[in-house]
XYZ file of N, CA and C in Angstrom:
462
model
N 0.852 -1.178 0.000
C 0.000 0.000 0.000
C 0.890 1.231 0.000
N 0.475 2.224 -0.735
C 1.186 3.487 -0.855
C 1.248 4.180 0.506
N 2.402 4.730 0.850
C 2.560 5.405 2.148
C 1.726 6.678 2.252
N 1.233 7.198 1.112
C 0.401 8.390 1.117
C -1.091 8.067 1.181
N -1.438 6.814 1.427
C -2.834 6.397 1.459
C -3.571 7.045 2.619
N -4.756 7.609 2.320
C -5.636 8.177 3.333
C -6.978 7.466 3.228
N -7.374 6.751 4.284
C -8.648 6.031 4.276
C -9.801 7.007 4.428
N -10.851 6.818 3.630
C -12.058 7.643 3.715
C -13.178 6.903 4.433
N -13.311 5.601 4.178
C -14.386 4.839 4.808
C -14.033 3.359 4.806
N -14.482 2.672 5.853
C -14.291 1.228 5.997
C -15.666 0.622 6.237
N -15.988 -0.443 5.461
C -17.257 -1.128 5.692
C -17.008 -2.616 5.883
N -17.764 -3.260 6.790
C -17.688 -4.717 6.895
C -18.342 -5.334 5.667
N -17.745 -6.402 5.161
C -18.270 -7.036 3.958
C -17.935 -8.521 3.980
N -18.952 -9.362 4.202
C -18.805 -10.826 4.179
C -17.638 -11.307 5.027
N -17.526 -10.805 6.248
C -16.470 -11.221 7.166
C -15.152 -10.500 6.968
N -15.034 -9.740 5.917
C -13.828 -8.963 5.640
C -14.167 -7.482 5.798
N -13.230 -6.635 5.399
C -13.475 -5.206 5.327
C -13.129 -4.725 3.930
N -13.944 -3.811 3.424
C -13.614 -3.105 2.192
C -13.288 -1.679 2.607
N -12.136 -1.218 2.175
C -11.625 0.097 2.565
C -11.430 0.931 1.308
N -11.907 2.155 1.353
C -11.676 3.052 0.232
C -10.912 4.267 0.727
N -10.141 4.827 -0.167
C -9.364 5.993 0.193
C -8.617 6.537 -1.003
N -7.611 7.344 -0.721
C -6.902 8.051 -1.775
C -5.398 8.014 -1.547
N -4.672 7.976 -2.662
C -3.207 8.016 -2.622
C -2.722 9.158 -3.498
N -2.889 10.352 -3.023
C -2.442 11.486 -3.827
C -3.350 11.713 -5.014
N -2.972 11.177 -6.190
C -3.711 11.444 -7.417
C -4.808 10.452 -7.755
N -4.907 9.317 -7.079
C -5.865 8.290 -7.465
C -6.583 7.706 -6.266
N -7.787 7.216 -6.556
C -8.544 6.521 -5.538
C -8.146 5.053 -5.504
N -8.263 4.446 -4.327
C -7.931 3.030 -4.145
C -9.016 2.388 -3.305
N -9.398 1.168 -3.692
C -10.335 0.364 -2.915
C -9.688 -0.998 -2.728
N -9.722 -1.510 -1.500
C -9.207 -2.862 -1.315
C -10.028 -3.608 -0.278
N -9.980 -4.936 -0.399
C -10.669 -5.832 0.524
C -9.601 -6.565 1.322
N -9.778 -6.583 2.652
C -8.780 -7.185 3.526
C -9.463 -8.102 4.539
N -8.822 -9.221 4.822
C -9.296 -10.124 5.861
C -8.703 -9.646 7.179
N -9.546 -9.303 8.171
C -9.010 -8.740 9.418
C -8.259 -9.758 10.282
N -8.545 -11.053 10.112
C -7.863 -12.065 10.931
C -6.474 -12.384 10.409
N -6.371 -12.557 9.091
C -5.068 -12.911 8.501
C -4.296 -11.682 8.045
N -4.957 -10.526 8.011
C -4.398 -9.273 7.500
C -3.952 -9.394 6.046
N -4.562 -10.338 5.331
C -4.254 -10.548 3.923
C -5.148 -9.651 3.068
N -4.532 -8.951 2.124
C -5.294 -8.161 1.162
C -5.792 -9.115 0.089
N -7.101 -9.189 -0.076
C -7.715 -10.123 -1.019
C -7.677 -9.560 -2.431
N -7.987 -8.277 -2.584
C -7.862 -7.601 -3.865
C -7.691 -6.107 -3.649
N -7.115 -5.469 -4.648
C -6.906 -4.022 -4.639
C -7.289 -3.482 -6.005
N -7.999 -2.374 -6.022
C -8.350 -1.703 -7.278
C -7.879 -0.263 -7.221
N -7.082 0.124 -8.189
C -6.670 1.516 -8.342
C -7.608 2.164 -9.343
N -8.196 3.261 -8.970
C -9.138 3.960 -9.832
C -8.421 5.135 -10.467
N -7.998 4.941 -11.690
C -7.188 5.943 -12.367
C -8.054 6.682 -13.370
N -7.972 7.996 -13.364
C -8.750 8.838 -14.273
C -7.805 9.704 -15.080
N -8.397 10.525 -15.958
C -7.587 11.471 -16.728
C -6.855 12.413 -15.793
N -7.511 12.801 -14.736
C -6.891 13.676 -13.758
C -6.896 12.966 -12.403
N -7.647 13.466 -11.455
C -7.632 12.906 -10.104
C -9.000 12.372 -9.735
N -9.036 11.152 -9.258
C -10.263 10.601 -8.697
C -10.121 10.606 -7.195
N -11.034 11.260 -6.522
C -11.033 11.314 -5.070
C -12.250 10.560 -4.578
N -12.029 9.542 -3.786
C -13.123 8.743 -3.266
C -13.678 9.401 -2.019
N -15.004 9.485 -1.957
C -15.673 10.116 -0.830
C -16.433 9.128 0.041
N -16.924 8.042 -0.513
C -17.779 7.149 0.263
C -17.866 5.794 -0.422
N -18.328 4.811 0.323
C -18.564 3.467 -0.192
C -19.728 2.901 0.605
N -20.580 2.125 -0.023
C -21.740 1.554 0.653
C -21.738 0.041 0.534
N -22.686 -0.598 1.230
C -22.662 -2.030 1.462
C -22.622 -2.910 0.223
N -23.273 -2.547 -0.851
C -23.216 -3.366 -2.053
C -22.010 -3.006 -2.915
N -21.058 -2.337 -2.329
C -19.834 -1.845 -2.955
C -20.147 -0.875 -4.084
N -20.822 0.189 -3.694
C -20.976 1.346 -4.547
C -19.972 2.375 -4.060
N -19.246 2.943 -4.964
C -18.194 3.896 -4.617
C -18.540 5.223 -5.278
N -18.423 6.308 -4.523
C -18.644 7.618 -5.126
C -17.414 8.486 -4.931
N -17.354 9.523 -5.711
C -16.261 10.461 -5.526
C -16.298 11.576 -6.541
N -15.188 12.247 -6.645
C -15.043 13.391 -7.533
C -13.931 13.099 -8.520
N -14.220 13.315 -9.784
C -13.245 13.138 -10.851
C -12.883 14.524 -11.355
N -11.659 14.955 -11.078
C -11.206 16.275 -11.519
C -10.757 16.177 -12.966
N -11.608 16.626 -13.857
C -11.283 16.586 -15.281
C -10.453 17.811 -15.633
N -10.241 18.037 -16.919
C -9.345 19.105 -17.336
C -9.713 20.470 -16.746
N -10.976 20.852 -16.811
C -11.346 22.197 -16.374
C -12.485 22.218 -15.365
N -13.006 21.060 -14.963
C -14.127 21.058 -14.035
C -14.163 19.749 -13.243
N -14.881 19.782 -12.146
C -15.059 18.583 -11.335
C -16.383 17.933 -11.683
N -16.375 16.618 -11.763
C -17.589 15.853 -11.989
C -17.689 14.785 -10.924
N -18.891 14.322 -10.702
C -19.076 13.227 -9.770
C -19.046 11.897 -10.496
N -18.780 10.840 -9.760
C -18.868 9.504 -10.337
C -19.401 8.549 -9.286
N -20.006 7.483 -9.764
C -20.419 6.379 -8.908
C -20.052 5.104 -9.658
N -19.484 4.159 -8.934
C -19.063 2.891 -9.515
C -19.668 1.760 -8.701
N -19.939 0.672 -9.359
C -20.438 -0.528 -8.691
C -19.445 -1.644 -8.993
N -18.904 -2.254 -7.946
C -17.972 -3.366 -8.145
C -18.516 -4.588 -7.425
N -18.102 -5.766 -7.871
C -18.581 -6.996 -7.250
C -17.676 -7.404 -6.093
N -17.986 -8.533 -5.477
C -17.243 -8.976 -4.296
C -15.779 -9.292 -4.587
N -15.430 -9.463 -5.869
C -14.039 -9.716 -6.245
C -13.325 -8.462 -6.723
N -14.007 -7.323 -6.629
C -13.389 -6.063 -7.021
C -13.490 -5.749 -8.494
N -14.287 -6.516 -9.240
C -14.440 -6.263 -10.671
C -15.494 -5.194 -10.915
N -15.209 -4.289 -11.821
C -16.133 -3.210 -12.158
C -17.370 -3.794 -12.826
N -18.554 -3.481 -12.281
C -19.821 -3.926 -12.848
C -20.476 -2.827 -13.679
N -20.391 -1.604 -13.198
C -21.025 -0.488 -13.888
C -20.464 0.811 -13.323
N -20.599 1.898 -14.085
C -20.188 3.201 -13.585
C -20.990 4.283 -14.286
N -21.117 5.404 -13.611
C -21.822 6.551 -14.172
C -21.077 7.815 -13.775
N -21.010 8.753 -14.716
C -20.414 10.061 -14.443
C -21.519 11.098 -14.404
N -21.387 12.046 -13.523
C -22.351 13.139 -13.370
C -21.597 14.436 -13.641
N -21.604 14.823 -14.918
C -20.824 15.984 -15.350
C -21.182 17.233 -14.565
N -20.149 17.960 -14.175
C -20.261 19.246 -13.482
C -20.967 19.138 -12.132
N -21.031 17.948 -11.564
C -21.768 17.758 -10.319
C -20.949 16.893 -9.355
N -19.956 17.485 -8.666
C -19.165 16.709 -7.703
C -20.075 16.105 -6.627
N -19.894 14.833 -6.358
C -20.722 14.112 -5.389
C -19.982 14.047 -4.054
N -20.699 14.371 -2.984
C -20.104 14.430 -1.658
C -20.485 13.236 -0.812
N -21.728 12.764 -0.940
C -22.179 11.655 -0.101
C -23.302 10.911 -0.796
N -23.670 9.755 -0.242
C -24.751 8.972 -0.810
C -25.393 8.118 0.261
N -26.586 7.646 -0.065
C -27.262 6.662 0.760
C -28.046 5.751 -0.179
N -28.354 4.555 0.285
C -29.129 3.597 -0.493
C -30.444 3.369 0.229
N -31.554 3.441 -0.526
C -32.879 3.198 0.040
C -33.717 2.461 -1.004
N -34.255 1.302 -0.633
C -35.072 0.488 -1.554
C -34.368 0.244 -2.886
N -33.094 -0.088 -2.839
C -32.262 -0.376 -4.015
C -32.035 0.821 -4.936
N -32.383 2.008 -4.501
C -32.055 3.216 -5.254
C -30.933 3.954 -4.536
N -30.103 4.623 -5.297
C -29.018 5.419 -4.733
C -29.419 6.884 -4.755
N -29.204 7.562 -3.645
C -29.421 8.996 -3.555
C -28.054 9.640 -3.367
N -27.642 10.431 -4.356
C -26.335 11.070 -4.350
C -26.515 12.546 -4.054
N -25.704 13.068 -3.165
C -25.780 14.472 -2.777
C -24.490 15.151 -3.203
N -24.631 16.283 -3.862
C -23.450 16.997 -4.323
C -23.738 18.465 -4.541
N -22.938 19.064 -5.382
C -23.107 20.481 -5.708
C -23.138 20.647 -7.218
N -23.692 21.762 -7.635
C -23.680 22.092 -9.059
C -23.645 23.605 -9.197
N -22.834 24.074 -10.111
C -22.770 25.503 -10.399
C -24.024 25.911 -11.165
N -24.508 27.083 -10.883
C -25.706 27.596 -11.544
C -25.598 27.509 -13.065
N -24.417 27.764 -13.591
C -24.244 27.780 -15.042
C -24.349 26.399 -15.689
N -24.328 25.320 -14.879
C -24.418 23.967 -15.431
C -25.708 23.251 -15.048
N -26.621 23.925 -14.372
C -27.878 23.293 -13.958
C -28.659 22.741 -15.142
N -28.558 23.407 -16.285
C -29.317 22.980 -17.457
C -28.883 21.612 -17.980
N -27.684 21.158 -17.613
C -27.214 19.824 -18.003
C -28.222 18.765 -17.547
N -28.883 19.013 -16.412
C -29.853 18.071 -15.861
C -31.283 18.582 -16.006
N -31.493 19.558 -16.888
C -32.821 20.096 -17.107
C -33.337 20.924 -15.942
N -32.434 21.507 -15.163
C -32.801 22.270 -13.977
C -32.530 23.753 -14.187
N -33.108 24.572 -13.342
C -32.849 26.007 -13.328
C -32.037 26.321 -12.088
N -30.907 27.006 -12.240
C -30.072 27.361 -11.103
C -30.707 28.450 -10.267
N -30.448 28.400 -8.949
C -31.013 29.377 -8.026
C -30.019 30.443 -7.607
N -28.745 30.226 -7.825
C -27.746 31.184 -7.365
C -26.394 30.795 -7.903
N -25.381 30.884 -7.070
C -24.030 30.562 -7.508
C -23.829 29.047 -7.559
N -23.723 28.399 -6.425
C -23.601 26.940 -6.348
C -24.786 26.416 -5.557
N -25.468 25.435 -6.118
C -26.620 24.838 -5.456
C -26.278 23.445 -4.961
N -27.065 22.979 -4.013
C -27.013 21.580 -3.597
C -27.838 20.810 -4.617
N -27.348 19.634 -5.022
C -28.095 18.814 -5.978
C -28.223 17.402 -5.416
N -29.378 16.814 -5.658
C -29.619 15.417 -5.274
C -29.968 14.665 -6.546
N -29.246 13.563 -6.789
C -29.524 12.683 -7.920
C -30.078 11.380 -7.357
N -31.138 10.871 -7.959
C -31.651 9.542 -7.616
C -31.317 8.622 -8.781
N -30.569 7.548 -8.488
C -30.178 6.585 -9.503
C -30.768 5.225 -9.153
N -31.076 4.431 -10.170
C -31.528 3.073 -9.906
C -30.329 2.175 -9.621
N -30.596 0.929 -9.312
C -29.543 -0.009 -8.920
C -28.513 -0.223 -10.037
N -28.925 0.003 -11.289
C -28.013 -0.147 -12.430
C -27.371 1.175 -12.829
N -27.469 2.176 -11.959
C -26.826 3.483 -12.092
C -27.427 4.374 -13.169
N -28.673 4.128 -13.530
C -29.378 5.028 -14.433
C -30.004 6.161 -13.627
N -29.912 7.396 -14.128
C -30.483 8.538 -13.413
C -32.003 8.502 -13.538
N -32.693 8.502 -12.400
C -34.147 8.565 -12.360
C -34.581 10.024 -12.354
N -33.985 10.827 -11.495
C -34.246 12.261 -11.462
C -33.101 12.988 -10.766
N -33.065 14.298 -10.987
C -32.121 15.192 -10.309
C -32.893 16.423 -9.870
N -32.598 16.924 -8.665
C -33.243 18.140 -8.151
C -32.171 18.994 -7.480
N -32.299 20.301 -7.663
C -31.356 21.210 -7.017
C -32.094 22.154 -6.093
N -31.388 22.630 -5.082
C -31.946 23.506 -4.071
C -30.929 24.608 -3.771
N -31.421 25.811 -3.545
C -30.507 26.873 -3.181
C -31.159 28.243 -3.218
N -30.362 29.193 -2.792
C -30.774 30.585 -2.811
C -29.848 31.370 -3.703
N -29.683 32.632 -3.434
C -28.856 33.484 -4.273
C -27.369 33.379 -3.965
N -27.004 32.709 -2.861
C -25.595 32.557 -2.485
C -25.098 31.156 -2.781
N -23.889 30.839 -2.321
C -23.326 29.500 -2.486
C -23.867 28.576 -1.401
N -24.648 27.603 -1.800
C -25.127 26.599 -0.843
C -24.301 25.321 -0.945
N -23.652 25.106 -2.055
C -22.916 23.884 -2.306
C -21.542 23.894 -1.721
């Protein structure tokens, strides 16, 4: 493991732990057996720029921020118990900060600049708004809603 690794979240998973975090420029997810201290698998999440992992949930959904050339976007990834990528979705211009799962739907919370609200068919309320995306289990966007006033809420 990289000496610059910073853990963001640890979840119990089938008797092991899945840990997500960051090593400078890239996000890392790994599964470790707590009794043997053996790393079962490791996944490096490499992007064009920087992927920063913010959270991970029980079915191994990973969210974070992908710093592209000129803007930040959110991402969500779904991996299986062996660390293989099952699906992923990018949310352009909408860095994702946190998520929760309810009835097999994902609720992603992030921010969006007023000038990019139209990407999701929304009207901006001010400078930066809070945005909530609802995605289905296969990472398809069901809806997006933004909230805010005339100042920066995001």
